[in-house]
Amino acid sequence: MKSKRIQIITTHMRMFQHISSDVLENIASSSELKILVKGEALFFQGDACTGFYQVISGSIKLMFASPDGREHIAKIVVPGEHFGEAVMFINQPYPLDAFAIEDSELLFLPKQIIDLCMQKHPDFSRVIIANLSAQLHQFANQISALTVQNATQRVIGYLLHNAVLQPDKKNVSFMLPASKQVIASHLNMSPETLSRTFRQLSDAELMHLEGKHVHIPNLDAFTQFPAETCIS
């Protein structure tokens, strides 16, 4: 089982790809695989945060409910991504609920082993700091997108975020990690606006969408789609 966890860490956790073997062994020994079925809760707002999670397969939505009961998606976490580190380090409870969008496998890394490795290995501490800095930068970009970008710009940014996780950076295919309704909530738009935006990009032959399967034949052209043609 430990060898499987080591393989998962080296394969799926890019931030740990260059850590030393002894640190890797320590983390793998203390980590835990978790399996969730579609719709199952991982944690709720207010629960104690005792570590962070890496998504191996499936997808997770981090969400909160507004006073009127509407669901708001703060983030859709897909394979290759992780979540929970920032809350873990400030010893605060989770500020959001986490649910499996589909059957999912995750790796849980407890705070105790992360703290121990940071104390013993300065290089590992720098990896963690760099990762938290990257997440802060991504969060700032997300806030900017939701406040100043129009619908099509937000959709393009979201699809590009998923596209960069693929090995081929020119001719990209991937599966949407959630339903249009969930993605629309995450992008702060209606499902109808999301569908219209998908049709606009398809009509421009910048992408092809069949069900949840997205194909972007020319990533450079997709990235350079002019803002003046976008839906507001």
PDB file of C-alpha atoms in Angstrom:
ATOM      1  CA  MET A   1       0.000   0.000   0.000  1.00  0.00           C
ATOM      2  CA  LYS A   2       2.837   2.411   0.826  1.00  0.00           C
ATOM      3  CA  SER A   3       4.418   1.780  -2.584  1.00  0.00           C
ATOM      4  CA  LYS A   4       1.084   2.712  -4.207  1.00  0.00           C
ATOM      5  CA  ARG A   5       0.988   5.953  -2.229  1.00  0.00           C
ATOM      6  CA  ILE A   6       4.571   6.738  -3.259  1.00  0.00           C
ATOM      7  CA  GLN A   7       3.619   6.153  -6.893  1.00  0.00           C
ATOM      8  CA  ILE A   8       0.600   8.432  -6.518  1.00  0.00           C
ATOM      9  CA  ILE A   9       2.687  11.208  -4.980  1.00  0.00           C
ATOM     10  CA  THR A  10       5.394  11.050  -7.630  1.00  0.00           C
ATOM     11  CA  THR A  11       2.896  10.738 -10.490  1.00  0.00           C
ATOM     12  CA  HIS A  12       0.158  13.145  -9.469  1.00  0.00           C
ATOM     13  CA  MET A  13       1.718  15.714  -7.131  1.00  0.00           C
ATOM     14  CA  ARG A  14       3.870  17.943  -9.278  1.00  0.00           C
ATOM     15  CA  MET A  15       5.012  20.067  -6.341  1.00  0.00           C
ATOM     16  CA  PHE A  16       6.645  16.979  -4.779  1.00  0.00           C
ATOM     17  CA  GLN A  17       8.358  15.664  -7.901  1.00  0.00           C
ATOM     18  CA  HIS A  18      11.841  16.714  -6.772  1.00  0.00           C
ATOM     19  CA  ILE A  19      11.724  16.094  -3.037  1.00  0.00           C
ATOM     20  CA  SER A  20      14.237  13.717  -1.481  1.00  0.00           C
ATOM     21  CA  SER A  21      13.448  10.031  -1.121  1.00  0.00           C
ATOM     22  CA  ASP A  22      13.417  10.117   2.699  1.00  0.00           C
ATOM     23  CA  VAL A  23      10.855  12.928   2.748  1.00  0.00           C
ATOM     24  CA  LEU A  24       8.805  11.058   0.168  1.00  0.00           C
ATOM     25  CA  GLU A  25       8.893   7.903   2.291  1.00  0.00           C
ATOM     26  CA  ASN A  26       7.754   9.801   5.387  1.00  0.00           C
ATOM     27  CA  ILE A  27       4.866  11.461   3.588  1.00  0.00           C
ATOM     28  CA  ALA A  28       3.756   8.232   1.920  1.00  0.00           C
ATOM     29  CA  SER A  29       3.840   6.331   5.216  1.00  0.00           C
ATOM     30  CA  SER A  30       1.467   8.822   6.854  1.00  0.00           C
ATOM     31  CA  SER A  31      -0.841   9.531   3.924  1.00  0.00           C
ATOM     32  CA  GLU A  32      -4.221   7.885   3.431  1.00  0.00           C
ATOM     33  CA  LEU A  33      -6.228   6.992   0.340  1.00  0.00           C
ATOM     34  CA  LYS A  34      -9.863   8.035   0.408  1.00  0.00           C
ATOM     35  CA  ILE A  35     -12.632   6.881  -1.931  1.00  0.00           C
ATOM     36  CA  LEU A  36     -15.795   8.936  -2.391  1.00  0.00           C
ATOM     37  CA  VAL A  37     -18.884   8.063  -4.395  1.00  0.00           C
ATOM     38  CA  LYS A  38     -20.695  10.684  -6.453  1.00  0.00           C
ATOM     39  CA  GLY A  39     -22.453  13.192  -4.191  1.00  0.00           C
ATOM     40  CA  GLU A  40     -20.665  12.091  -1.010  1.00  0.00           C
ATOM     41  CA  ALA A  41     -19.404  14.792   1.356  1.00  0.00           C
ATOM     42  CA  LEU A  42     -15.689  14.966   2.155  1.00  0.00           C
ATOM     43  CA  PHE A  43     -16.061  17.674   4.803  1.00  0.00           C
ATOM     44  CA  PHE A  44     -18.369  20.512   5.802  1.00  0.00           C
ATOM     45  CA  GLN A  45     -17.862  24.170   6.598  1.00  0.00           C
ATOM     46  CA  GLY A  46     -16.710  24.432  10.216  1.00  0.00           C
ATOM     47  CA  ASP A  47     -15.054  20.992  10.344  1.00  0.00           C
ATOM     48  CA  ALA A  48     -11.507  20.921  11.708  1.00  0.00           C
ATOM     49  CA  CYS A  49      -8.810  20.903   9.030  1.00  0.00           C
ATOM     50  CA  THR A  50      -6.215  18.258   9.876  1.00  0.00           C
ATOM     51  CA  GLY A  51      -4.448  18.007   6.505  1.00  0.00           C
ATOM     52  CA  PHE A  52      -4.874  18.543   2.795  1.00  0.00           C
ATOM     53  CA  TYR A  53      -6.041  16.509  -0.190  1.00  0.00           C
ATOM     54  CA  GLN A  54      -4.728  15.576  -3.617  1.00  0.00           C
ATOM     55  CA  VAL A  55      -7.280  14.554  -6.252  1.00  0.00           C
ATOM     56  CA  ILE A  56      -6.216  11.361  -8.039  1.00  0.00           C
ATOM     57  CA  SER A  57      -9.373  10.723 -10.069  1.00  0.00           C
ATOM     58  CA  GLY A  58     -12.823  12.212 -10.300  1.00  0.00           C
ATOM     59  CA  SER A  59     -13.528  15.794  -9.213  1.00  0.00           C
ATOM     60  CA  ILE A  60     -14.468  17.699  -6.075  1.00  0.00           C
ATOM     61  CA  LYS A  61     -16.525  20.866  -5.703  1.00  0.00           C
ATOM     62  CA  LEU A  62     -15.727  23.335  -2.928  1.00  0.00           C
ATOM     63  CA  MET A  63     -18.908  25.268  -2.249  1.00  0.00           C
ATOM     64  CA  PHE A  64     -21.023  27.304   0.113  1.00  0.00           C
ATOM     65  CA  ALA A  65     -24.734  28.078   0.290  1.00  0.00           C
ATOM     66  CA  SER A  66     -26.032  31.634   0.299  1.00  0.00           C
ATOM     67  CA  PRO A  67     -28.740  32.651   2.823  1.00  0.00           C
ATOM     68  CA  ASP A  68     -31.400  32.014   0.168  1.00  0.00           C
ATOM     69  CA  GLY A  69     -30.172  28.437  -0.203  1.00  0.00           C
ATOM     70  CA  ARG A  70     -28.469  28.809  -3.577  1.00  0.00           C
ATOM     71  CA  GLU A  71     -25.288  26.825  -4.157  1.00  0.00           C
ATOM     72  CA  HIS A  72     -22.133  28.752  -5.057  1.00  0.00           C
ATOM     73  CA  ILE A  73     -19.092  26.861  -6.354  1.00  0.00           C
ATOM     74  CA  ALA A  74     -15.808  28.397  -5.215  1.00  0.00           C
ATOM     75  CA  LYS A  75     -13.623  25.830  -6.988  1.00  0.00           C
ATOM     76  CA  ILE A  76     -13.833  22.605  -8.972  1.00  0.00           C
ATOM     77  CA  VAL A  77     -10.786  20.503  -8.107  1.00  0.00           C
ATOM     78  CA  VAL A  78      -9.648  18.035 -10.770  1.00  0.00           C
ATOM     79  CA  PRO A  79      -6.940  15.330 -10.943  1.00  0.00           C
ATOM     80  CA  GLY A  80      -3.497  16.873 -10.554  1.00  0.00           C
ATOM     81  CA  GLU A  81      -4.779  19.528  -8.153  1.00  0.00           C
ATOM     82  CA  HIS A  82      -4.850  19.689  -4.361  1.00  0.00           C
ATOM     83  CA  PHE A  83      -6.655  21.755  -1.753  1.00  0.00           C
ATOM     84  CA  GLY A  84      -6.753  22.569   1.951  1.00  0.00           C
ATOM     85  CA  GLU A  85      -3.133  23.592   2.626  1.00  0.00           C
ATOM     86  CA  ALA A  86      -3.747  27.248   3.453  1.00  0.00           C
ATOM     87  CA  VAL A  87      -6.470  26.495   6.011  1.00  0.00           C
ATOM     88  CA  MET A  88      -4.358  23.708   7.467  1.00  0.00           C
ATOM     89  CA  PHE A  89      -1.439  26.015   8.261  1.00  0.00           C
ATOM     90  CA  ILE A  90      -3.505  28.661  10.062  1.00  0.00           C
ATOM     91  CA  ASN A  91      -5.321  26.082  12.201  1.00  0.00           C
ATOM     92  CA  GLN A  92      -8.743  27.245  11.101  1.00  0.00           C
ATOM     93  CA  PRO A  93     -11.792  25.124  10.254  1.00  0.00           C
ATOM     94  CA  TYR A  94     -12.783  24.574   6.649  1.00  0.00           C
ATOM     95  CA  PRO A  95     -14.599  27.660   5.274  1.00  0.00           C
ATOM     96  CA  LEU A  96     -16.410  25.601   2.594  1.00  0.00           C
ATOM     97  CA  ASP A  97     -18.172  22.306   2.022  1.00  0.00           C
ATOM     98  CA  ALA A  98     -16.531  19.682  -0.190  1.00  0.00           C
ATOM     99  CA  PHE A  99     -18.533  17.144  -2.216  1.00  0.00           C
ATOM    100  CA  ALA A 100     -17.587  14.580  -4.844  1.00  0.00           C
ATOM    101  CA  ILE A 101     -18.984  15.597  -8.236  1.00  0.00           C
ATOM    102  CA  GLU A 102     -18.346  12.051  -9.446  1.00  0.00           C
ATOM    103  CA  ASP A 103     -16.782   8.903  -8.011  1.00  0.00           C
ATOM    104  CA  SER A 104     -13.393  10.118  -6.818  1.00  0.00           C
ATOM    105  CA  GLU A 105     -10.137   8.928  -5.290  1.00  0.00           C
ATOM    106  CA  LEU A 106      -8.060  11.265  -3.136  1.00  0.00           C
ATOM    107  CA  LEU A 107      -4.857  11.138  -1.136  1.00  0.00           C
ATOM    108  CA  PHE A 108      -4.998  12.736   2.317  1.00  0.00           C
ATOM    109  CA  LEU A 109      -1.748  14.173   3.705  1.00  0.00           C
ATOM    110  CA  PRO A 110      -1.973  14.916   7.439  1.00  0.00           C
ATOM    111  CA  LYS A 111      -0.696  18.182   8.888  1.00  0.00           C
ATOM    112  CA  GLN A 112       1.560  16.460  11.426  1.00  0.00           C
ATOM    113  CA  ILE A 113       3.823  14.879   8.803  1.00  0.00           C
ATOM    114  CA  ILE A 114       3.926  18.048   6.704  1.00  0.00           C
ATOM    115  CA  ASP A 115       4.959  20.075   9.767  1.00  0.00           C
ATOM    116  CA  LEU A 116       7.624  17.499  10.680  1.00  0.00           C
ATOM    117  CA  CYS A 117       9.098  17.446   7.168  1.00  0.00           C
ATOM    118  CA  MET A 118       9.185  21.241   7.064  1.00  0.00           C
ATOM    119  CA  GLN A 119      11.049  21.351  10.375  1.00  0.00           C
ATOM    120  CA  LYS A 120      13.665  18.826   9.269  1.00  0.00           C
ATOM    121  CA  HIS A 121      14.086  19.764   5.595  1.00  0.00           C
ATOM    122  CA  PRO A 122      14.413  23.443   4.578  1.00  0.00           C
ATOM    123  CA  ASP A 123      14.154  22.533   0.888  1.00  0.00           C
ATOM    124  CA  PHE A 124      10.765  20.964   1.539  1.00  0.00           C
ATOM    125  CA  SER A 125       9.631  24.142   3.299  1.00  0.00           C
ATOM    126  CA  ARG A 126      10.490  26.137   0.190  1.00  0.00           C
ATOM    127  CA  VAL A 127       8.394  23.763  -1.919  1.00  0.00           C
ATOM    128  CA  ILE A 128       5.397  24.325   0.357  1.00  0.00           C
ATOM    129  CA  ILE A 129       5.885  28.118   0.383  1.00  0.00           C
ATOM    130  CA  ALA A 130       6.145  28.205  -3.413  1.00  0.00           C
ATOM    131  CA  ASN A 131       2.967  26.140  -3.699  1.00  0.00           C
ATOM    132  CA  LEU A 132       1.029  28.446  -1.364  1.00  0.00           C
ATOM    133  CA  SER A 133       2.295  31.475  -3.307  1.00  0.00           C
ATOM    134  CA  ALA A 134       1.104  29.918  -6.571  1.00  0.00           C
ATOM    135  CA  GLN A 135      -2.329  29.275  -5.054  1.00  0.00           C
ATOM    136  CA  LEU A 136      -2.554  32.893  -3.867  1.00  0.00           C
ATOM    137  CA  HIS A 137      -1.682  34.072  -7.376  1.00  0.00           C
ATOM    138  CA  GLN A 138      -4.330  31.787  -8.873  1.00  0.00           C
ATOM    139  CA  PHE A 139      -6.922  33.022  -6.382  1.00  0.00           C
ATOM    140  CA  ALA A 140      -6.131  36.657  -7.261  1.00  0.00           C
ATOM    141  CA  ASN A 141      -6.566  35.827 -10.950  1.00  0.00           C
ATOM    142  CA  GLN A 142      -9.900  34.155 -10.211  1.00  0.00           C
ATOM    143  CA  ILE A 143     -11.175  37.225  -8.336  1.00  0.00           C
ATOM    144  CA  SER A 144     -10.059  39.434 -11.216  1.00  0.00           C
ATOM    145  CA  ALA A 145     -11.815  37.221 -13.752  1.00  0.00           C
ATOM    146  CA  LEU A 146     -15.093  37.227 -11.840  1.00  0.00           C
ATOM    147  CA  THR A 147     -15.106  41.008 -11.414  1.00  0.00           C
ATOM    148  CA  VAL A 148     -13.747  42.443 -14.683  1.00  0.00           C
ATOM    149  CA  GLN A 149     -14.044  39.760 -17.369  1.00  0.00           C
ATOM    150  CA  ASN A 150     -17.128  39.050 -19.446  1.00  0.00           C
ATOM    151  CA  ALA A 151     -18.688  35.599 -19.816  1.00  0.00           C
ATOM    152  CA  THR A 152     -16.641  34.379 -22.763  1.00  0.00           C
ATOM    153  CA  GLN A 153     -13.367  35.505 -21.233  1.00  0.00           C
ATOM    154  CA  ARG A 154     -14.227  33.613 -18.050  1.00  0.00           C
ATOM    155  CA  VAL A 155     -15.131  30.463 -20.010  1.00  0.00           C
ATOM    156  CA  ILE A 156     -11.931  30.646 -22.055  1.00  0.00           C
ATOM    157  CA  GLY A 157      -9.890  31.103 -18.883  1.00  0.00           C
ATOM    158  CA  TYR A 158     -11.594  28.143 -17.250  1.00  0.00           C
ATOM    159  CA  LEU A 159     -11.038  25.870 -20.257  1.00  0.00           C
ATOM    160  CA  LEU A 160      -7.405  26.988 -20.520  1.00  0.00           C
ATOM    161  CA  HIS A 161      -6.898  26.123 -16.847  1.00  0.00           C
ATOM    162  CA  ASN A 162      -8.031  22.555 -17.609  1.00  0.00           C
ATOM    163  CA  ALA A 163      -6.084  22.452 -20.884  1.00  0.00           C
ATOM    164  CA  VAL A 164      -2.713  23.199 -19.253  1.00  0.00           C
ATOM    165  CA  LEU A 165      -3.071  20.017 -17.206  1.00  0.00           C
ATOM    166  CA  GLN A 166      -2.786  18.007 -20.442  1.00  0.00           C
ATOM    167  CA  PRO A 167       0.578  16.745 -21.814  1.00  0.00           C
ATOM    168  CA  ASP A 168      -0.034  18.070 -25.360  1.00  0.00           C
ATOM    169  CA  LYS A 169      -0.125  21.860 -25.295  1.00  0.00           C
ATOM    170  CA  LYS A 170      -1.194  22.348 -28.947  1.00  0.00           C
ATOM    171  CA  ASN A 171      -3.979  19.890 -29.748  1.00  0.00           C
ATOM    172  CA  VAL A 172      -5.872  19.409 -26.488  1.00  0.00           C
ATOM    173  CA  SER A 173      -8.685  17.072 -25.474  1.00  0.00           C
ATOM    174  CA  PHE A 174     -10.133  16.642 -22.006  1.00  0.00           C
ATOM    175  CA  MET A 175     -13.355  15.936 -20.149  1.00  0.00           C
ATOM    176  CA  LEU A 176     -15.292  18.650 -18.374  1.00  0.00           C
ATOM    177  CA  PRO A 177     -15.026  17.788 -14.664  1.00  0.00           C
ATOM    178  CA  ALA A 178     -18.622  18.693 -13.859  1.00  0.00           C
ATOM    179  CA  SER A 179     -22.033  19.440 -15.321  1.00  0.00           C
ATOM    180  CA  LYS A 180     -22.720  22.732 -17.088  1.00  0.00           C
ATOM    181  CA  GLN A 181     -24.817  23.824 -14.123  1.00  0.00           C
ATOM    182  CA  VAL A 182     -21.926  23.338 -11.686  1.00  0.00           C
ATOM    183  CA  ILE A 183     -19.397  25.001 -14.011  1.00  0.00           C
ATOM    184  CA  ALA A 184     -21.770  27.929 -14.576  1.00  0.00           C
ATOM    185  CA  SER A 185     -22.108  28.410 -10.820  1.00  0.00           C
ATOM    186  CA  HIS A 186     -18.333  28.381 -10.456  1.00  0.00           C
ATOM    187  CA  LEU A 187     -18.012  31.037 -13.198  1.00  0.00           C
ATOM    188  CA  ASN A 188     -20.850  33.146 -11.744  1.00  0.00           C
ATOM    189  CA  MET A 189     -23.112  32.911 -14.782  1.00  0.00           C
ATOM    190  CA  SER A 190     -26.329  31.152 -15.739  1.00  0.00           C
ATOM    191  CA  PRO A 191     -26.240  27.722 -17.422  1.00  0.00           C
ATOM    192  CA  GLU A 192     -27.892  29.354 -20.454  1.00  0.00           C
ATOM    193  CA  THR A 193     -25.063  31.880 -20.782  1.00  0.00           C
ATOM    194  CA  LEU A 194     -22.514  29.096 -20.489  1.00  0.00           C
ATOM    195  CA  SER A 195     -24.258  27.103 -23.234  1.00  0.00           C
ATOM    196  CA  ARG A 196     -24.377  30.166 -25.516  1.00  0.00           C
ATOM    197  CA  THR A 197     -20.683  30.780 -24.931  1.00  0.00           C
ATOM    198  CA  PHE A 198     -19.819  27.166 -25.750  1.00  0.00           C
ATOM    199  CA  ARG A 199     -21.835  27.503 -28.986  1.00  0.00           C
ATOM    200  CA  GLN A 200     -20.035  30.736 -29.863  1.00  0.00           C
ATOM    201  CA  LEU A 201     -16.634  29.099 -29.465  1.00  0.00           C
ATOM    202  CA  SER A 202     -17.801  26.042 -31.418  1.00  0.00           C
ATOM    203  CA  ASP A 203     -19.208  28.191 -34.235  1.00  0.00           C
ATOM    204  CA  ALA A 204     -15.830  29.920 -34.449  1.00  0.00           C
ATOM    205  CA  GLU A 205     -14.272  26.421 -34.783  1.00  0.00           C
ATOM    206  CA  LEU A 206     -12.086  27.064 -31.768  1.00  0.00           C
ATOM    207  CA  MET A 207     -13.394  24.074 -29.846  1.00  0.00           C
ATOM    208  CA  HIS A 208     -15.647  21.048 -30.257  1.00  0.00           C
ATOM    209  CA  LEU A 209     -17.898  19.837 -27.455  1.00  0.00           C
ATOM    210  CA  GLU A 210     -19.613  16.451 -27.393  1.00  0.00           C
ATOM    211  CA  GLY A 211     -21.279  15.799 -24.070  1.00  0.00           C
ATOM    212  CA  LYS A 212     -18.497  16.535 -21.591  1.00  0.00           C
ATOM    213  CA  HIS A 213     -15.673  15.902 -24.064  1.00  0.00           C
ATOM    214  CA  VAL A 214     -13.808  19.083 -25.092  1.00  0.00           C
ATOM    215  CA  HIS A 215     -11.439  19.196 -28.051  1.00  0.00           C
ATOM    216  CA  ILE A 216      -9.374  22.328 -28.776  1.00  0.00           C
ATOM    217  CA  PRO A 217      -7.607  21.806 -32.120  1.00  0.00           C
ATOM    218  CA  ASN A 218      -5.388  24.892 -31.892  1.00  0.00           C
ATOM    219  CA  LEU A 219      -4.587  26.100 -28.397  1.00  0.00           C
ATOM    220  CA  ASP A 220      -2.806  29.229 -29.638  1.00  0.00           C
ATOM    221  CA  ALA A 221      -5.826  30.351 -31.674  1.00  0.00           C
ATOM    222  CA  PHE A 222      -8.133  29.555 -28.756  1.00  0.00           C
ATOM    223  CA  THR A 223      -6.019  31.656 -26.393  1.00  0.00           C
ATOM    224  CA  GLN A 224      -5.979  34.605 -28.804  1.00  0.00           C
ATOM    225  CA  PHE A 225      -9.747  34.704 -29.406  1.00  0.00           C
ATOM    226  CA  PRO A 226     -10.480  38.466 -29.538  1.00  0.00           C
ATOM    227  CA  ALA A 227     -12.221  39.969 -26.523  1.00  0.00           C
ATOM    228  CA  GLU A 228     -14.381  42.306 -28.623  1.00  0.00           C
ATOM    229  CA  THR A 229     -16.348  39.332 -30.006  1.00  0.00           C
ATOM    230  CA  CYS A 230     -17.153  38.023 -26.548  1.00  0.00           C
ATOM    231  CA  ILE A 231     -20.560  37.710 -24.973  1.00  0.00           C
ATOM    232  CA  SER A 232     -20.943  40.022 -21.979  1.00  0.00           C
TER     233      SER A 232
END
